CSV table of C-alpha atoms in Angstrom, one decimal:
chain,number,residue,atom,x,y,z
K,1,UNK,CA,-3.2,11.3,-0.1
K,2,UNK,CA,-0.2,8.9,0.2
K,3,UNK,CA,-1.3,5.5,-1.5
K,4,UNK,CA,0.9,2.6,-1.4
K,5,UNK,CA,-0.1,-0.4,-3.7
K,6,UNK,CA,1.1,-4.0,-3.6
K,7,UNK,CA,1.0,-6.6,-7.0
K,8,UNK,CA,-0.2,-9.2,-7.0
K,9,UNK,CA,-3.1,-9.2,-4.3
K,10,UNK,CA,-3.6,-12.5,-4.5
K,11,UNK,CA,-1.5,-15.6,-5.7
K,12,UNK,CA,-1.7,-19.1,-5.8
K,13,UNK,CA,1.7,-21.1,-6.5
K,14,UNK,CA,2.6,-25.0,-6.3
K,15,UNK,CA,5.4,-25.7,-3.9
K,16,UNK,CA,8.9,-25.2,-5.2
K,17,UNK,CA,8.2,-22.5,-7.1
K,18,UNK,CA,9.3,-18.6,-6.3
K,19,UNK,CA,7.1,-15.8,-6.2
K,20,UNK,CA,7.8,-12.2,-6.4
K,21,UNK,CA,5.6,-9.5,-4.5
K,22,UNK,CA,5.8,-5.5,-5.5
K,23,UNK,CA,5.5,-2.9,-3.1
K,24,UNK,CA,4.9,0.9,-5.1
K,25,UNK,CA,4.6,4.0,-3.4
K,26,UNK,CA,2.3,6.2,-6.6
K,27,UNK,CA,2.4,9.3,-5.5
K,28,UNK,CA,5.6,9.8,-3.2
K,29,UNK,CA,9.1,8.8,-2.9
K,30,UNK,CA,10.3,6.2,-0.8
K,31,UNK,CA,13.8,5.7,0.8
K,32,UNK,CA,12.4,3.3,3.5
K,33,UNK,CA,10.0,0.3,3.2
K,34,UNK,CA,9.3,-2.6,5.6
K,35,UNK,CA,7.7,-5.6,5.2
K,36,UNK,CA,5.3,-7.3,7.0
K,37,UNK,CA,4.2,-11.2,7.8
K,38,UNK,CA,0.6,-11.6,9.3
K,39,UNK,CA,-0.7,-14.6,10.0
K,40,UNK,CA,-4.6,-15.3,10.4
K,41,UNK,CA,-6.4,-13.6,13.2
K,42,UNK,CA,-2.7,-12.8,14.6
K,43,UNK,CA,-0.4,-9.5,14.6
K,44,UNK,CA,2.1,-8.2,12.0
K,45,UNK,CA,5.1,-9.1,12.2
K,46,UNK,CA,8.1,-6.9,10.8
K,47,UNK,CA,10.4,-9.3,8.4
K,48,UNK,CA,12.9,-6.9,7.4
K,49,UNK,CA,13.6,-3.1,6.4
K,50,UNK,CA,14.6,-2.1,3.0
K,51,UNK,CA,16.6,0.9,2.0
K,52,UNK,CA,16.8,2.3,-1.6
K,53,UNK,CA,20.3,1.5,-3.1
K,54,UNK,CA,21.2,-0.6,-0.1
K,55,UNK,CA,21.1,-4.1,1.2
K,56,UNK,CA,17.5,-4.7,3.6
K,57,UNK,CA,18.0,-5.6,7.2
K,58,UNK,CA,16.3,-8.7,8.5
K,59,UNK,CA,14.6,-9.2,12.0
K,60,UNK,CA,16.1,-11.9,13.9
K,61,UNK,CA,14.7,-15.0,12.8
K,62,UNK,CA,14.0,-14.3,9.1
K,63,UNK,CA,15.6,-16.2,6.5
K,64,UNK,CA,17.8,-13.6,3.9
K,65,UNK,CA,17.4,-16.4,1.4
K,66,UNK,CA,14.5,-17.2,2.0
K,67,UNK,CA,13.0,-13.7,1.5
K,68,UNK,CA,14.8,-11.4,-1.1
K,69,UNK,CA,14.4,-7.9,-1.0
K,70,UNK,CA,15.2,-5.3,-3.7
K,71,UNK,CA,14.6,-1.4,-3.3
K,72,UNK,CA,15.9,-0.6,-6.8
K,73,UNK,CA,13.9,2.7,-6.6
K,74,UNK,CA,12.6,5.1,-4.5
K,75,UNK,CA,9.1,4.1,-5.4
K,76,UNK,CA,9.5,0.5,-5.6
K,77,UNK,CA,10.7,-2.4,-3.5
K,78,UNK,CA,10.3,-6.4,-4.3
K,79,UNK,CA,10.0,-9.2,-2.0
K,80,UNK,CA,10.8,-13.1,-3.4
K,81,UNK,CA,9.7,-16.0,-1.7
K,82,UNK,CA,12.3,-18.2,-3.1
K,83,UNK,CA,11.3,-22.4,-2.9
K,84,UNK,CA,7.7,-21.7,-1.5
K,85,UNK,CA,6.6,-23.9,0.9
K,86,UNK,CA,2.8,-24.6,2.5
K,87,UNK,CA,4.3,-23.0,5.6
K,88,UNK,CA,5.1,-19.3,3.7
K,89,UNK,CA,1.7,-19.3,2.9
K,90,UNK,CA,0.4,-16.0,4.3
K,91,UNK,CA,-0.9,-12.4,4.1
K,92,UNK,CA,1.8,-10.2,3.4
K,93,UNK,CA,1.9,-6.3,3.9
K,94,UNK,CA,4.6,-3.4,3.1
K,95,UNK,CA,4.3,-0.2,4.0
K,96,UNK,CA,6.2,3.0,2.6
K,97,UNK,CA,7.7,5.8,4.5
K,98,UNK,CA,7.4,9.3,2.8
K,99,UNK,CA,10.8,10.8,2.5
K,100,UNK,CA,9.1,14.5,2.5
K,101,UNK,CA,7.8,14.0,6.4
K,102,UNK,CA,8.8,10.4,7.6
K,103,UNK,CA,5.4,9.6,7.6
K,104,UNK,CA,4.8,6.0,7.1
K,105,UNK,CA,1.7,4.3,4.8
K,106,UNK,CA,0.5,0.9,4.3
K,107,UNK,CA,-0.1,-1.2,1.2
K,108,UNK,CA,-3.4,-3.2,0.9
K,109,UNK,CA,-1.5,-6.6,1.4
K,110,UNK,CA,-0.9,-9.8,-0.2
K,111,UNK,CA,-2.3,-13.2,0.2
K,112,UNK,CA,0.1,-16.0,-0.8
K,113,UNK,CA,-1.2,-19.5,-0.7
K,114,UNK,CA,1.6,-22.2,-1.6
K,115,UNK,CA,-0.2,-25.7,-2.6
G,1,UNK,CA,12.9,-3.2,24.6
G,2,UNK,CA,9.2,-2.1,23.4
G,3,UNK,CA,6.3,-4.0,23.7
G,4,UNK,CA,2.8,-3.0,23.2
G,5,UNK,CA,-0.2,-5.6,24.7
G,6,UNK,CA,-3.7,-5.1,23.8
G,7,UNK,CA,-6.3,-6.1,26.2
G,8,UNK,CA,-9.1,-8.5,25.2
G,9,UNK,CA,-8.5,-10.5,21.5
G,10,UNK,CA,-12.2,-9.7,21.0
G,11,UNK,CA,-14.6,-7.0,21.9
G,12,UNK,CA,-18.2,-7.0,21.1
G,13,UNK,CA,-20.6,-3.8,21.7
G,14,UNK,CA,-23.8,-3.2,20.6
G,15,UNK,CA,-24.5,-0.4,18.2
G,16,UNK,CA,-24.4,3.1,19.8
G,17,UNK,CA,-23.0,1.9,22.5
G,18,UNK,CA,-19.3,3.3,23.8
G,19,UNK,CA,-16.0,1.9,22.3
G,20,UNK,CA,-13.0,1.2,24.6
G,21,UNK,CA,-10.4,-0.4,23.2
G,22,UNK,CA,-7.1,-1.3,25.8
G,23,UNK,CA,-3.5,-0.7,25.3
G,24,UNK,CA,-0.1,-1.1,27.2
G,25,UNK,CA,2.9,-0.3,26.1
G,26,UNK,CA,6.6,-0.6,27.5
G,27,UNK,CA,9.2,1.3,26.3
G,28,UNK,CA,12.6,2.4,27.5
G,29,UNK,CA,12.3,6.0,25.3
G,30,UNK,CA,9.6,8.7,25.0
G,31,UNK,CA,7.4,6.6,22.9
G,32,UNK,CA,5.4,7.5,19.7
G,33,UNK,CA,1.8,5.2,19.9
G,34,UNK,CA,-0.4,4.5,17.0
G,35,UNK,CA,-4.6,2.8,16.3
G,36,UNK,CA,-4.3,1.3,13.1
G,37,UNK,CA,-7.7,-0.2,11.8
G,38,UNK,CA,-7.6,-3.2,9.3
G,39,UNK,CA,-10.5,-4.4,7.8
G,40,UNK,CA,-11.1,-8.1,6.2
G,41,UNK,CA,-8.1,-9.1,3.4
G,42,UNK,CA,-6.6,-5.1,3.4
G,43,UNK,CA,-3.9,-3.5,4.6
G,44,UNK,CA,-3.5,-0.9,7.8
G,45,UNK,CA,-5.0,2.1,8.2
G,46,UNK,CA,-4.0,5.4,10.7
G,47,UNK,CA,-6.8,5.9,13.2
G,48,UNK,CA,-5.0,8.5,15.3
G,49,UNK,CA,-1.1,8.8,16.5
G,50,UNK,CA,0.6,10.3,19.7
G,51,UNK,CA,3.7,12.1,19.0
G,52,UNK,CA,4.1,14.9,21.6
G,53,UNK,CA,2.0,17.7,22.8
G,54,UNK,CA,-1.8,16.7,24.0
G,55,UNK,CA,-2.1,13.6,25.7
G,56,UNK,CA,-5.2,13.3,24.6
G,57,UNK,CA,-5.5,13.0,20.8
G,58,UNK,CA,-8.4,12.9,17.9
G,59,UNK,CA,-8.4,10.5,15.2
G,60,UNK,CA,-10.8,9.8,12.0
G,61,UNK,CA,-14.2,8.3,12.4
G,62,UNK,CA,-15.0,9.4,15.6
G,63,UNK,CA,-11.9,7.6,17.6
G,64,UNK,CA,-9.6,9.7,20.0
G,65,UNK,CA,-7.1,8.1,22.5
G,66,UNK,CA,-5.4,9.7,25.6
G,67,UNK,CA,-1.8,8.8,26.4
G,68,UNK,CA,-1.5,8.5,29.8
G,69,UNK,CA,2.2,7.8,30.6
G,70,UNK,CA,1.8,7.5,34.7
G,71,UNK,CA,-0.4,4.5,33.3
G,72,UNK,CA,1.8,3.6,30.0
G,73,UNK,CA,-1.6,3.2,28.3
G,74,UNK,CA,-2.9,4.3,25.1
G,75,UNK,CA,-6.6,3.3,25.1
G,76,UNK,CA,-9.1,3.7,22.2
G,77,UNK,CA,-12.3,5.2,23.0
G,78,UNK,CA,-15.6,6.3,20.5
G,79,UNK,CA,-18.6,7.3,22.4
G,80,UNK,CA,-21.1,5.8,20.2
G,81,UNK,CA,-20.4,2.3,18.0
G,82,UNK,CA,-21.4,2.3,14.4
G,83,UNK,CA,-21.7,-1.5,12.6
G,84,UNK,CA,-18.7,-0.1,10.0
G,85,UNK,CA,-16.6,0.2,12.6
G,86,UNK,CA,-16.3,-3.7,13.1
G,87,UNK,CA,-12.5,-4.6,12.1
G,88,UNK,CA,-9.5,-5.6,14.0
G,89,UNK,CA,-7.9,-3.2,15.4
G,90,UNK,CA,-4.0,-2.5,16.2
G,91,UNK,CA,-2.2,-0.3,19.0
G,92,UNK,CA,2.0,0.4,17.8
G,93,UNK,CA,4.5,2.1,19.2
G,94,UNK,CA,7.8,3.5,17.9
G,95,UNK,CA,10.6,5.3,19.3
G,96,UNK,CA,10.9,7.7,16.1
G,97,UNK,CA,9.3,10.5,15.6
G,98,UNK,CA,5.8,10.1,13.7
G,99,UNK,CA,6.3,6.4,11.9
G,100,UNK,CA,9.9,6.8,10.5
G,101,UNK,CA,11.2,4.1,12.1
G,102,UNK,CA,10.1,0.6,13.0
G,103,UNK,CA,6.6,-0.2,14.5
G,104,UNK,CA,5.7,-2.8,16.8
G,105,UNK,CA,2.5,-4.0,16.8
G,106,UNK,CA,0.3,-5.3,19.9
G,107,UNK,CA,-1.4,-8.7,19.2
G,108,UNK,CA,-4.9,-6.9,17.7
G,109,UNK,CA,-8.3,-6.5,19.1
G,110,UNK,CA,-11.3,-8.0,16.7
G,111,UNK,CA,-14.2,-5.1,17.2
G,112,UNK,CA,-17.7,-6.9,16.8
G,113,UNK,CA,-20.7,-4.5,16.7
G,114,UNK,CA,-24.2,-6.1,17.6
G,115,UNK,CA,-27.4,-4.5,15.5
């Protein structure tokens, strides 16, 4: 099957600081990836679509700064949370859409805590 | 505009006992409804999908969901409860064809499951 992994899982920064999430699809390529904000006990919410070789589109709201997104490859797009704050602290999730069959697959997620 | 609203934040059955888990959606297009399961700290994961064709539709683990469109509701149903099966759960729609595009995600349902 499909499998879509994120690095890291898990990081702890200090506030200031910038972080840099990967989303990889292994087995498939890629031209679409989104990324994902959930919050404790609440929904996903979409921050912004990335397109190999192109610049991402942001939902309304998002900060482009804020959150950079690269898709350098068809298997691999980056997310930076430039100047962490307490208040980015969250999970984070990208998912992958197949380029064979639009299908669309999930990564296991992030959890950013900013101190 | 779509919008998907799930029912009840919380749903507690006992073991064996039936699953029914509520969704609404509005959309302004044919619409394309997902079940996505998450369990603790992971990512999303494809319980069942509506594209076209049968309304009513057969996922993994037991689930199956019928789309009712007189009713815009995609409800999640398993006739008997197993204690793996507690995790929050997620109803999406799209206006793409399987999950090429954009999802938007109702606001979750946590499943408890009762020994």
């Amino acid at each position: 099957g499909a499998v879509v992994s994120q690095h890291p899982s898990r990081v702890i920064c200090k506030s200031g600081t910038s972080v840099k999430i990967e989303c990889r699809s292994l087995d498939f390529q890629a031209t679409t990836m989104f990324w994902y904000r959930q919050f404790p006990k609440q929904s996903l919410m979409l921050m912004a679509t990335s397109n190999e070789g192109s610049k991402a589109t942001y939902e309304q709201g998002v900060e482009k700064d804020k959150f950079l997104i690269n898709h350098a490859s068809l298997t691999l797009s980056t997310l930076t949370v430039t100047s962490a704050h307490p208040e980015d602290s969250s999970f984070y999730i990208c998912s992958a859409r197949r380029l064979l069959d639009n299908e669309q697959f999930f990564g296991p997620g992030t959890r950013l805590t900013v101190l | 505009a779509q919008s998907v609203t799930q029912l009840g934040s919380h749903v507690s059955v006992s073991e064996g006992a039936l699953v029914l888990l509520r969704c609404n959606y509005s959309s302004s297009v044919p619409p394309y409804l997902f079940w996505y399961v998450q369990y603790p700290n992971q990512g999303l994961q494809l319980l069942l999908k509506y594209t076209t064709g049968a309304t009513l539709v057969k996922g993994i683990n037991g689930f199956e969901a019928e789309f009712k469109k007189s009713e815009t509701s995609f409800h999640l149903t398993k006739p008997s409860a197993h204690m793996s099966d507690a995790a929050e759960y997620f109803c999406a729609v799209s206006h793409v064809y399987n999950q090429g595009g954009k999802l938007i995600f109702g606001q979750g349902t946590e499943l408890s499951v009762k020994p």
